[in-house]
Coordinates of C-alpha atoms in Angstrom, one line a residue:
Chain X
M1 CA -17.7 90.3 69.3
H2 CA -17.0 87.1 70.1
N3 CA -17.7 85.2 68.9
A4 CA -17.8 86.8 65.2
T5 CA -15.5 84.7 63.2
I6 CA -12.2 86.2 61.5
K7 CA -14.5 87.3 58.1
S8 CA -17.1 89.1 60.0
L9 CA -15.2 90.4 62.4
A10 CA -13.3 92.0 59.6
A11 CA -16.1 93.2 57.5
D12 CA -18.1 94.6 60.8
L13 CA -14.6 96.9 61.2
A14 CA -14.2 97.6 57.7
A15 CA -18.1 98.8 58.5
R16 CA -16.7 101.1 61.4
K17 CA -19.3 98.9 64.0
F18 CA -16.4 99.0 66.1
S19 CA -12.8 100.0 66.3
S20 CA -9.8 96.9 66.7
V21 CA -8.8 98.6 70.0
E22 CA -12.3 98.1 71.7
L23 CA -12.4 95.0 69.6
T24 CA -9.0 94.4 71.5
R25 CA -10.0 95.1 75.3
H26 CA -13.0 93.1 74.5
L27 CA -10.9 90.9 73.7
L28 CA -8.1 91.5 76.2
S29 CA -11.0 91.2 79.2
R30 CA -12.6 88.1 78.9
I31 CA -8.9 86.7 78.9
R32 CA -8.3 88.0 82.1
A33 CA -12.1 86.0 83.0
L34 CA -11.1 82.8 81.7
N35 CA -7.3 82.2 81.4
P36 CA -7.2 81.5 85.1
K37 CA -9.6 78.8 84.6
Y38 CA -8.0 76.9 81.3
N39 CA -4.0 78.3 81.2
C40 CA -3.9 78.8 77.6
F41 CA -2.1 82.0 77.6
I42 CA 2.1 82.4 79.2
T43 CA 1.9 86.0 78.1
V44 CA -0.6 89.0 77.9
D45 CA 0.5 92.1 77.4
D46 CA -2.7 94.2 77.5
A47 CA -0.3 97.2 76.4
A48 CA 1.5 96.0 74.0
S49 CA -1.4 95.1 72.1
L50 CA -3.8 97.3 72.5
K51 CA -0.7 99.7 70.5
Q52 CA -1.0 97.3 68.1
A53 CA -4.7 97.9 67.3
Q54 CA -4.6 102.1 67.3
A55 CA -2.2 101.0 65.0
A56 CA -4.4 99.3 63.0
D57 CA -7.3 101.3 63.6
D58 CA -4.9 104.5 61.4
L59 CA -4.1 102.2 59.1
R60 CA -7.2 101.5 58.1
A61 CA -7.6 105.2 58.7
A62 CA -5.5 106.1 56.2
G63 CA -7.3 103.3 53.9
R64 CA -4.5 100.7 53.7
A65 CA -6.7 98.1 55.4
G66 CA -6.8 95.0 54.3
P67 CA -8.7 91.0 55.6
L68 CA -6.4 91.0 59.0
T69 CA -5.6 94.1 59.7
G70 CA -7.4 94.7 63.5
I71 CA -7.9 91.0 64.1
P72 CA -6.7 89.9 66.9
I73 CA -4.5 86.8 67.1
A74 CA -3.1 84.4 69.3
Q75 CA 0.5 83.4 68.7
K76 CA 2.0 80.0 70.2
D77 CA 5.3 80.5 72.5
I78 CA 7.5 78.8 69.9
F79 CA 7.3 81.9 67.2
C80 CA 9.6 84.9 68.4
A81 CA 7.9 88.1 68.8
K82 CA 10.4 91.6 69.3
G83 CA 10.0 92.3 73.1
W84 CA 7.7 89.4 74.5
L85 CA 8.9 86.6 76.3
T86 CA 8.6 84.1 74.3
T87 CA 9.6 81.0 76.0
C88 CA 8.2 77.6 73.8
G89 CA 7.2 76.3 77.5
S90 CA 10.7 75.7 78.9
K91 CA 12.3 76.9 82.2
M92 CA 15.1 76.9 80.4
L93 CA 13.6 80.2 78.3
S94 CA 11.5 82.0 80.8
S95 CA 13.4 84.9 81.0
F96 CA 13.8 84.8 76.2
I97 CA 12.7 88.3 75.4
S98 CA 13.3 87.7 71.6
P99 CA 15.4 90.7 70.0
Y100 CA 13.8 89.9 66.6
D101 CA 10.4 88.8 64.8
A102 CA 10.1 85.1 63.3
H103 CA 8.6 84.9 59.7
V104 CA 5.4 84.9 60.1
V105 CA 4.6 87.3 63.0
E106 CA 6.6 90.0 60.5
Q107 CA 3.6 89.1 57.9
L108 CA 1.1 89.0 60.3
N109 CA 2.2 92.5 62.0
G110 CA 3.0 93.5 58.3
A111 CA -0.9 92.5 57.7
G112 CA -2.1 95.2 61.2
A113 CA -3.1 92.0 62.9
V114 CA -2.9 92.3 66.3
N115 CA -0.9 89.6 68.2
I116 CA -3.2 89.5 71.8
G117 CA -0.9 86.9 73.7
K118 CA 1.5 83.7 73.5
T119 CA -0.2 80.7 74.1
N120 CA 1.1 78.0 76.3
M121 CA 2.4 74.8 74.6
D122 CA 4.2 71.8 75.5
E123 CA 7.3 72.3 76.6
F124 CA 9.4 72.9 73.1
A125 CA 6.3 71.5 71.0
M126 CA 7.8 67.9 72.4
G127 CA 3.9 66.4 73.2
S128 CA 0.1 65.6 72.7
S129 CA -1.9 66.7 75.0
S130 CA 0.1 70.4 76.4
E131 CA 0.9 69.5 80.0
T132 CA 4.8 69.4 79.3
S133 CA 4.9 73.0 80.0
F134 CA 7.0 74.8 82.8
Y135 CA 3.8 77.3 82.9
G136 CA 1.5 74.4 84.1
P137 CA -1.2 72.2 81.9
V138 CA -3.4 74.2 79.5
R139 CA -7.3 72.8 80.3
N140 CA -9.8 71.5 77.4
P141 CA -12.7 73.8 77.4
W142 CA -14.9 71.1 76.9
N143 CA -14.3 69.8 80.5
A144 CA -11.3 71.5 82.4
D145 CA -10.6 68.1 83.8
N146 CA -9.4 67.2 80.1
V147 CA -6.8 68.3 78.5
P148 CA -7.0 70.3 75.2
G149 CA -4.4 68.2 72.7
G150 CA -1.2 69.4 71.8
S151 CA 1.3 70.5 71.6
S152 CA -0.4 73.9 70.3
G153 CA -3.3 73.2 73.2
G154 CA -3.0 76.6 74.0
S155 CA -3.8 78.6 71.3
A156 CA -6.7 75.7 70.4
A157 CA -8.5 76.2 73.4
A158 CA -7.7 80.0 73.3
V159 CA -10.1 79.6 69.8
V160 CA -12.5 77.6 71.3
A161 CA -13.0 79.8 74.0
R162 CA -13.2 82.5 72.6
L163 CA -10.6 84.6 73.4
A164 CA -9.6 85.0 70.5
P165 CA -11.2 84.8 66.7
G166 CA -7.9 82.8 65.3
A167 CA -3.8 81.8 66.3
I168 CA -1.0 80.5 64.3
G169 CA 0.5 76.7 65.7
T170 CA 3.3 74.3 64.0
D171 CA 2.5 71.1 63.5
T172 CA 5.4 68.7 63.7
G173 CA 4.0 65.0 64.6
G174 CA 0.3 66.6 64.3
S175 CA 0.6 69.1 66.6
I176 CA -2.0 71.8 64.7
R177 CA -4.6 69.3 64.0
Q178 CA -4.7 66.7 67.2
P179 CA -5.4 69.8 69.9
A180 CA -7.5 71.7 66.8
A181 CA -9.8 68.0 66.8
L182 CA -9.2 67.8 71.0
S183 CA -10.6 71.2 71.4
G184 CA -13.4 71.3 68.4
I185 CA -11.8 74.1 66.0
C186 CA -10.0 74.3 62.2
G187 CA -6.2 73.2 62.1
L188 CA -3.9 72.9 59.0
K189 CA -0.5 71.8 59.1
P190 CA 0.0 73.2 54.9
T191 CA 2.7 71.3 53.2
Y192 CA 6.2 71.2 54.0
G193 CA 7.9 74.6 53.1
V194 CA 4.5 76.7 52.8
V195 CA 5.2 78.7 55.1
S196 CA 8.2 79.6 56.4
R197 CA 9.8 78.2 59.6
Y198 CA 12.4 81.4 60.5
G199 CA 11.4 82.4 63.9
M200 CA 9.9 79.7 64.8
I201 CA 11.9 77.5 67.3
A202 CA 12.9 74.4 65.6
F203 CA 12.1 71.1 67.0
A204 CA 12.6 68.8 64.4
S205 CA 13.3 70.7 61.0
S206 CA 12.5 68.3 58.6
L207 CA 9.0 68.0 60.1
D208 CA 7.8 71.1 61.6
Q209 CA 5.8 73.3 59.6
G210 CA 3.8 76.1 61.0
G211 CA -0.1 76.3 60.3
P212 CA -3.5 78.7 61.2
M213 CA -5.7 77.4 63.2
A214 CA -9.5 79.0 64.1
R215 CA -13.2 78.6 64.3
T216 CA -14.3 77.9 60.6
A217 CA -11.8 77.3 56.8
E218 CA -12.4 80.3 55.3
D219 CA -10.2 82.0 58.1
L220 CA -8.4 79.3 58.0
A221 CA -7.9 80.7 54.0
I222 CA -7.5 84.2 55.1
M223 CA -5.0 84.0 57.6
M224 CA -2.9 81.7 54.9
N225 CA -2.9 84.1 52.5
V226 CA -0.9 86.1 55.4
M227 CA 1.7 83.5 56.9
A228 CA 2.4 81.8 52.9
G229 CA 5.5 82.6 51.1
F230 CA 8.7 81.9 50.3
D231 CA 11.3 83.4 52.7
A232 CA 14.9 82.8 52.1
R233 CA 15.9 83.1 55.3
D234 CA 15.0 79.1 55.6
S235 CA 16.4 76.8 53.7
T236 CA 13.4 74.8 53.1
S237 CA 11.2 77.5 51.9
L238 CA 9.8 76.9 48.8
E239 CA 10.0 79.8 45.9
R240 CA 6.3 79.4 44.1
A241 CA 3.6 82.2 43.0
R242 CA 1.6 84.2 45.4
E243 CA -1.8 81.9 46.0
D244 CA -5.2 83.1 46.8
Y245 CA -6.3 79.9 49.8
T246 CA -10.0 82.2 49.7
G247 CA -9.5 80.8 45.4
E248 CA -11.5 77.2 46.4
I249 CA -14.3 78.5 49.3
G250 CA -17.6 78.5 47.6
K251 CA -16.4 76.0 45.1
A252 CA -19.2 72.8 45.4
V253 CA -17.5 69.7 45.6
K254 CA -19.6 67.4 43.3
G255 CA -17.7 65.0 42.3
L256 CA -14.6 65.1 44.9
K257 CA -13.7 61.3 45.2
I258 CA -12.8 60.9 48.3
G259 CA -10.1 58.1 49.8
L260 CA -10.5 56.4 52.5
P261 CA -7.9 54.5 53.6
K262 CA -9.1 51.0 55.3
E263 CA -6.4 51.1 57.5
F264 CA -7.8 54.5 59.2
F265 CA -11.0 52.5 60.5
A266 CA -8.9 49.0 61.2
E267 CA -9.5 49.7 64.7
G268 CA -7.9 51.3 67.9
A269 CA -10.7 54.7 67.9
E270 CA -13.0 55.2 70.1
A271 CA -16.6 54.7 69.1
G272 CA -17.4 57.5 69.3
V273 CA -14.4 59.3 67.3
T274 CA -15.3 56.6 64.5
G275 CA -19.2 57.4 64.5
A276 CA -18.3 61.2 64.4
V277 CA -15.9 60.7 61.2
A278 CA -18.5 58.2 59.7
A279 CA -21.4 60.9 59.4
A280 CA -19.3 63.4 58.5
I281 CA -18.1 61.4 55.1
S282 CA -21.9 60.3 54.7
A283 CA -22.5 64.6 54.8
Y284 CA -20.3 64.2 52.2
R285 CA -21.7 62.1 50.3
K286 CA -24.9 64.0 50.2
L287 CA -23.2 66.6 48.7
G288 CA -22.6 64.3 45.6
C289 CA -19.1 63.4 46.3
E290 CA -18.2 59.5 45.9
T291 CA -15.9 57.4 48.7
V292 CA -13.2 55.4 47.5
E293 CA -11.1 52.7 49.3
V294 CA -7.2 53.5 49.7
S295 CA -4.7 52.1 51.5
L296 CA -1.9 52.8 53.9
P297 CA -0.4 49.7 54.3
S298 CA 3.0 51.2 56.0
M299 CA 0.9 53.5 58.2
K300 CA 1.8 51.8 61.4
L301 CA 5.7 51.9 60.6
A302 CA 4.9 56.0 61.0
V303 CA 4.8 56.0 65.2
P304 CA 7.9 54.0 65.2
V305 CA 9.5 56.1 62.4
Y306 CA 8.7 59.3 63.7
Y307 CA 10.6 58.6 66.8
V308 CA 14.2 58.3 65.2
L309 CA 13.9 61.4 63.4
A310 CA 12.0 64.2 65.4
P311 CA 14.3 63.2 68.3
A312 CA 17.4 62.6 66.1
E313 CA 16.5 66.2 64.2
A314 CA 15.2 67.4 68.0
S315 CA 18.5 66.8 69.8
S316 CA 20.4 67.9 67.7
N317 CA 18.1 71.9 67.1
L318 CA 18.2 71.7 70.9
A319 CA 22.3 71.9 71.8
R320 CA 22.2 75.5 71.0
Y321 CA 21.0 75.5 75.1
D322 CA 24.6 75.1 76.6
G323 CA 23.5 78.3 79.0
V324 CA 26.2 81.1 77.0
R325 CA 24.1 83.5 74.8
Y326 CA 20.9 83.0 76.1
G327 CA 18.1 81.2 78.6
H328 CA 18.9 79.7 81.5
R329 CA 22.0 79.2 83.2
A330 CA 22.9 77.2 86.4
Q331 CA 24.6 79.1 89.4
D332 CA 26.9 76.8 91.0
Y333 CA 28.9 74.3 88.6
A334 CA 32.9 73.6 88.6
D335 CA 33.8 73.5 84.7
L336 CA 32.8 74.2 81.5
T337 CA 31.2 71.5 81.0
D338 CA 29.8 70.8 84.4
M339 CA 27.6 74.1 83.7
Y340 CA 26.2 72.8 80.2
K341 CA 25.3 69.5 81.6
L342 CA 23.4 70.9 85.0
T343 CA 22.1 74.3 82.8
R344 CA 20.3 71.8 80.9
A345 CA 19.6 69.3 83.2
Q346 CA 17.8 72.3 85.2
G347 CA 16.7 73.8 82.2
F348 CA 15.1 71.1 80.3
G349 CA 11.5 68.7 81.8
Q350 CA 11.1 65.1 82.0
E351 CA 9.7 64.9 77.7
V352 CA 12.2 66.8 76.4
K353 CA 15.2 66.2 78.2
R354 CA 14.4 61.8 77.2
R355 CA 13.6 63.3 73.5
I356 CA 16.6 64.4 73.3
L357 CA 18.5 61.2 75.0
I358 CA 16.6 59.1 72.3
G359 CA 18.0 61.2 69.6
T360 CA 21.7 61.2 71.0
Y361 CA 21.7 57.4 71.6
V362 CA 19.8 57.2 67.5
L363 CA 22.6 59.2 66.1
S364 CA 25.6 57.7 68.1
H365 CA 28.4 56.0 66.3
G366 CA 27.9 53.0 65.4
Y367 CA 23.6 53.2 65.8
Y368 CA 22.9 56.5 62.7
D369 CA 22.7 53.9 59.6
A370 CA 20.1 51.8 62.0
Y371 CA 18.4 54.1 63.3
Y372 CA 18.2 57.7 61.6
I373 CA 18.9 56.2 57.6
Q374 CA 16.6 53.3 57.8
A375 CA 14.3 55.6 59.3
Q376 CA 15.1 57.9 56.9
K377 CA 13.9 54.6 54.3
V378 CA 11.2 53.9 55.4
R379 CA 9.9 57.3 55.8
R380 CA 9.5 57.6 51.8
L381 CA 7.7 54.1 52.0
V382 CA 4.8 56.1 53.8
A383 CA 5.2 58.8 51.2
R384 CA 5.0 56.8 48.2
D385 CA 1.9 55.1 50.0
F386 CA -0.1 58.3 49.8
A387 CA 1.1 58.8 46.3
E388 CA -0.8 55.4 45.6
A389 CA -3.7 56.6 47.3
F390 CA -3.9 59.8 45.3
R391 CA -4.0 58.1 42.0
R392 CA -7.1 57.0 42.6
C393 CA -8.9 60.3 45.1
D394 CA -8.5 63.5 45.1
V395 CA -8.0 63.7 48.9
I396 CA -8.0 62.2 51.7
M397 CA -10.6 61.4 54.5
G398 CA -10.9 59.9 58.1
P399 CA -9.9 60.3 62.2
T400 CA -7.6 63.2 63.1
S401 CA -7.2 61.3 65.6
P402 CA -7.9 57.6 67.4
T403 CA -9.8 59.3 71.0
T404 CA -11.2 62.5 72.6
A405 CA -10.2 64.6 74.8
F406 CA -8.4 62.5 77.3
R407 CA -7.9 63.2 81.0
L408 CA -5.1 65.3 82.5
G409 CA -2.1 63.4 83.8
E410 CA -3.7 60.1 81.7
K411 CA -1.0 59.3 79.2
V412 CA 1.9 61.7 80.7
D413 CA 4.0 58.9 82.5
D414 CA 3.1 56.3 79.6
P415 CA 5.6 57.9 76.5
V416 CA 4.6 55.4 74.3
K417 CA 0.8 55.3 75.6
M418 CA 1.0 58.8 74.5
Y419 CA 3.1 59.2 71.1
L420 CA 0.6 56.6 70.0
N421 CA -2.4 58.9 70.0
D422 CA -0.9 61.1 66.7
I423 CA -1.1 57.6 64.7
Y424 CA -3.4 59.5 62.0
T425 CA -1.6 62.4 62.2
I426 CA 2.3 61.6 61.6
P427 CA 2.1 60.2 58.4
A428 CA 1.4 63.3 56.6
N429 CA 4.1 65.4 58.3
L430 CA 6.3 62.5 57.1
A431 CA 5.1 62.6 53.5
G432 CA 5.0 67.1 53.7
L433 CA 1.7 66.5 52.4
P434 CA -1.2 69.2 53.6
G435 CA -3.7 67.9 56.1
M436 CA -6.2 69.9 58.3
S437 CA -8.8 68.8 61.0
V438 CA -12.6 70.0 60.6
P439 CA -14.9 69.8 63.5
C440 CA -17.8 66.4 62.8
G441 CA -19.0 66.2 66.2
F442 CA -19.1 65.0 70.5
D443 CA -18.5 61.9 71.3
G444 CA -21.3 60.7 74.2
S445 CA -19.4 62.4 77.3
G446 CA -20.2 65.3 75.0
L447 CA -16.1 66.2 73.7
P448 CA -15.2 67.2 70.1
V449 CA -14.4 64.8 67.1
G450 CA -12.0 65.7 64.3
L451 CA -12.0 64.9 60.9
Q452 CA -9.0 65.1 59.2
I453 CA -8.2 65.4 55.5
V454 CA -5.2 65.1 54.2
G455 CA -4.2 66.7 50.5
N456 CA -2.2 66.1 47.7
Y457 CA 0.7 68.5 47.5
F458 CA 0.0 72.5 48.3
A459 CA -3.4 70.8 47.6
E460 CA -4.8 74.2 50.5
A461 CA -6.7 76.0 48.2
K462 CA -8.9 73.0 47.1
M463 CA -9.3 71.3 51.3
L464 CA -10.1 74.9 53.0
G465 CA -12.8 74.7 50.0
I466 CA -14.5 70.9 51.2
A467 CA -14.0 71.7 54.8
H468 CA -15.5 74.7 53.9
Q469 CA -18.7 73.0 52.1
Y470 CA -18.9 70.7 55.4
Q471 CA -19.2 74.1 57.5
Q472 CA -22.2 75.6 55.5
A473 CA -24.0 71.9 55.5
T474 CA -23.4 71.6 59.8
D475 CA -22.9 74.0 62.6
W476 CA -20.1 71.9 65.1
H477 CA -18.3 74.9 64.2
L478 CA -21.0 77.4 66.2
R479 CA -20.8 74.6 68.9
V480 CA -19.3 76.9 72.5
P481 CA -18.5 75.2 75.5
P482 CA -20.3 76.0 78.6
G483 CA -19.1 78.8 80.4
C484 CA -17.4 80.3 77.6
E485 CA -20.6 82.1 76.4
G486 CA -19.9 85.4 77.9
Chain Q
M1 CA 6.3 49.8 42.7
I2 CA 3.5 47.3 42.8
P3 CA -0.3 49.6 44.2
Y4 CA -0.6 49.5 47.6
A5 CA 3.0 47.1 47.7
A6 CA 2.8 45.7 52.1
P7 CA 5.6 47.0 53.9
I8 CA 9.0 43.8 53.5
F9 CA 9.9 42.4 56.3
K10 CA 13.0 40.9 56.7
A11 CA 13.4 37.5 57.4
S12 CA 15.6 37.7 60.6
L13 CA 13.4 40.7 62.9
P14 CA 16.9 42.0 64.5
V15 CA 16.5 41.2 68.3
F16 CA 15.9 44.0 70.2
M17 CA 18.8 45.4 72.1
A18 CA 17.5 46.2 75.3
L19 CA 19.7 49.6 76.5
T20 CA 21.8 49.5 79.8
L21 CA 21.8 51.8 82.6
D22 CA 25.7 52.5 81.5
D23 CA 23.8 53.4 78.1
V24 CA 22.2 56.1 79.3
R25 CA 24.4 57.5 81.4
R26 CA 26.7 57.4 77.9
V27 CA 24.6 59.0 76.5
A28 CA 23.3 61.4 78.8
H29 CA 27.2 62.7 78.9
L30 CA 27.3 63.2 75.2
A31 CA 24.0 64.9 74.9
R32 CA 26.0 67.1 78.2
V33 CA 23.1 66.2 80.2
A34 CA 23.7 65.7 84.1
I35 CA 21.4 63.0 85.4
D36 CA 21.7 60.6 88.9
D37 CA 20.8 57.6 89.0
A38 CA 17.3 57.6 89.9
E39 CA 16.9 59.9 87.3
A40 CA 18.8 57.1 85.0
R41 CA 16.8 54.1 86.3
A42 CA 13.5 56.1 86.1
V43 CA 14.4 56.7 82.6
L44 CA 15.8 53.5 81.3
S45 CA 12.3 51.6 81.5
Q46 CA 11.1 54.5 79.3
L47 CA 13.4 54.6 77.2
N48 CA 13.7 50.5 76.4
D49 CA 10.1 51.2 75.6
V50 CA 10.7 53.8 72.9
F51 CA 12.9 51.8 70.6
R52 CA 10.8 48.3 71.9
L53 CA 8.3 50.1 69.9
V54 CA 11.1 51.9 67.3
A55 CA 12.3 47.8 66.3
E56 CA 8.8 47.8 64.5
M57 CA 10.6 49.9 61.9
Q58 CA 13.8 48.6 61.7
A59 CA 12.4 44.6 61.2
V60 CA 11.3 46.4 57.7
D61 CA 13.3 45.3 54.2
T62 CA 14.6 48.9 52.9
A63 CA 17.1 47.2 50.5
G64 CA 17.0 50.0 47.4
V65 CA 15.1 52.9 48.9
E66 CA 17.1 56.4 49.4
P67 CA 16.2 57.2 52.5
M68 CA 14.4 60.5 52.1
S69 CA 14.6 64.1 53.7
H70 CA 12.8 66.5 52.4
A71 CA 9.3 65.6 51.2
L72 CA 10.0 67.3 47.9
D73 CA 13.0 66.3 47.5
V74 CA 14.7 69.9 47.3
T75 CA 18.2 70.5 47.5
Q76 CA 19.1 73.9 50.1
R77 CA 19.5 76.8 48.1
L78 CA 22.9 78.7 47.3
R79 CA 23.4 82.5 47.5
A80 CA 25.8 84.7 46.7
D81 CA 28.8 84.9 49.3
A82 CA 27.6 88.2 50.2
V83 CA 26.9 89.5 53.4
T84 CA 22.6 89.6 54.9
E85 CA 23.0 90.8 57.8
A86 CA 23.5 94.2 60.0
D87 CA 25.1 93.8 63.3
Q88 CA 23.2 94.1 66.1
H89 CA 24.9 92.0 68.4
A90 CA 24.2 94.6 71.1
A91 CA 20.3 93.6 70.4
F92 CA 21.0 89.8 70.4
Q93 CA 23.8 89.7 73.6
S94 CA 21.0 91.7 75.8
V95 CA 19.4 88.6 76.4
A96 CA 22.4 86.5 77.2
P97 CA 23.5 85.2 80.9
H98 CA 26.7 86.9 81.1
V99 CA 28.6 89.1 79.2
E100 CA 31.0 91.3 79.3
G101 CA 33.3 93.9 76.9
D102 CA 31.0 92.6 73.7
L103 CA 32.1 88.7 74.5
Y104 CA 30.1 86.3 76.2
L105 CA 31.8 84.8 79.4
V106 CA 32.3 81.3 80.1
P107 CA 34.0 79.5 83.5
K108 CA 37.7 79.6 82.1
V109 CA 38.5 75.9 80.2
I110 CA 41.8 77.0 80.1
E111 CA 44.2 77.3 83.8

């Protein structure tokens, strides 16, 4: 049952082929066996998961089951879950038992989903490799010497290793799409404001967006139906009517106009990546799609803009970790300022401190206009590029990441090199557009490649339908990493 | 807006101003992060690498461009000035490092 999709598990649960308790027990035993190798999970709580599974089975017996009732979903440890250790991959929160649920967690619980565990991640979601976690690096199930991508690397690795059929993640500069690509699964970053950020530990608030990760686009759609929606507790949550994200699953893609930004194909991507992406685009042509070249001329400015905006917002958001109300507090200190300084020096890892320093500098007196305001202006240029491109096409496609999964330790000491790994994913965050990654093949070393699909605002259902058609024609998402077949 | 207008770079590129060790110490103090000299030195070169990258963006002519803070340019919602939260101080203070009599305890700041 661990190879089954959310959709087929739901059908089997409905047909009483097995119970949620049986399914949950099975996945917990797989986690026990495989997690020591991949380090996908920070917290697994058998009793809590099984209690939810039993409640889901009871809900079903009462005739009140929905599409996610009894389905185990892994949760990135950035989402507050009441009664669960919620660490955000940081020593700072290594003893934080959340007193409340994030909106997304509340929605999943309300739908009867089972929290199968809290997944490992880059500390405070700052990273592209899941190596900066206080709990040690996550390893890629396709090759344990390589990273799974990040920051939602634990969620991605858990889904591809068949430890969970789906997971939730967050994406500030690519943190859902890039690990989905490097681990060989599907991941969707919705339009900014579609999924509530309430209870999702803040990194860069104008960019952060939660989303689903699973093995098929159809499963992402099923998860979106539960996760998305207006929430008054997030001041940037959009007031929109409920939408059925499965609405375009099964719709033909004939006549679809695919925009190929020349900057996505210019240079910099590995041959194994460009080859697989080109083949995927050919597959779409065979399905009757047209392709048109478009341009995103400001794209190369996206990474520099991001590394002003995200650290600036992070330095402000992370000011709350002062050792007073929750989280780590230093033991020995001279006075209050000393307590703050030592608490933060001990509680945060190197990458988080680096970004706090960058952010504090760009927001400091005399630099605000030159950095933050200038970055917000260039951000608009990036968004305008997309608006122009979408006059000529329905969706944009290209690689999700310029490389496949790289070796552990390869980039961790060179921040700029690590940052440039997100060159194709950051533009959609800056523009607030929905973006997703779909498995589209493997490179010469047997590592997965992701095809990125970027749509116009609120085009999630359409994009999921487009990805679904590709998955009907290909079987990349059915490949199982060696050792995970079970 | 001309379709596919490439970003225009200012004629005179701002000279990349490298941070100094004193900048790092000052910023670390502002951010309330203790940092020793060895750490400050190590982080200095990494920060300068990042700011060298950031300089590319600073060179763009953005005259007349409005700063963008929300993708859909929505503004913050207002709500009625009414109490919506229940008192949960016991739950919230249960995760605090040091609490006494419902108060968060910190080192003495007034002599």
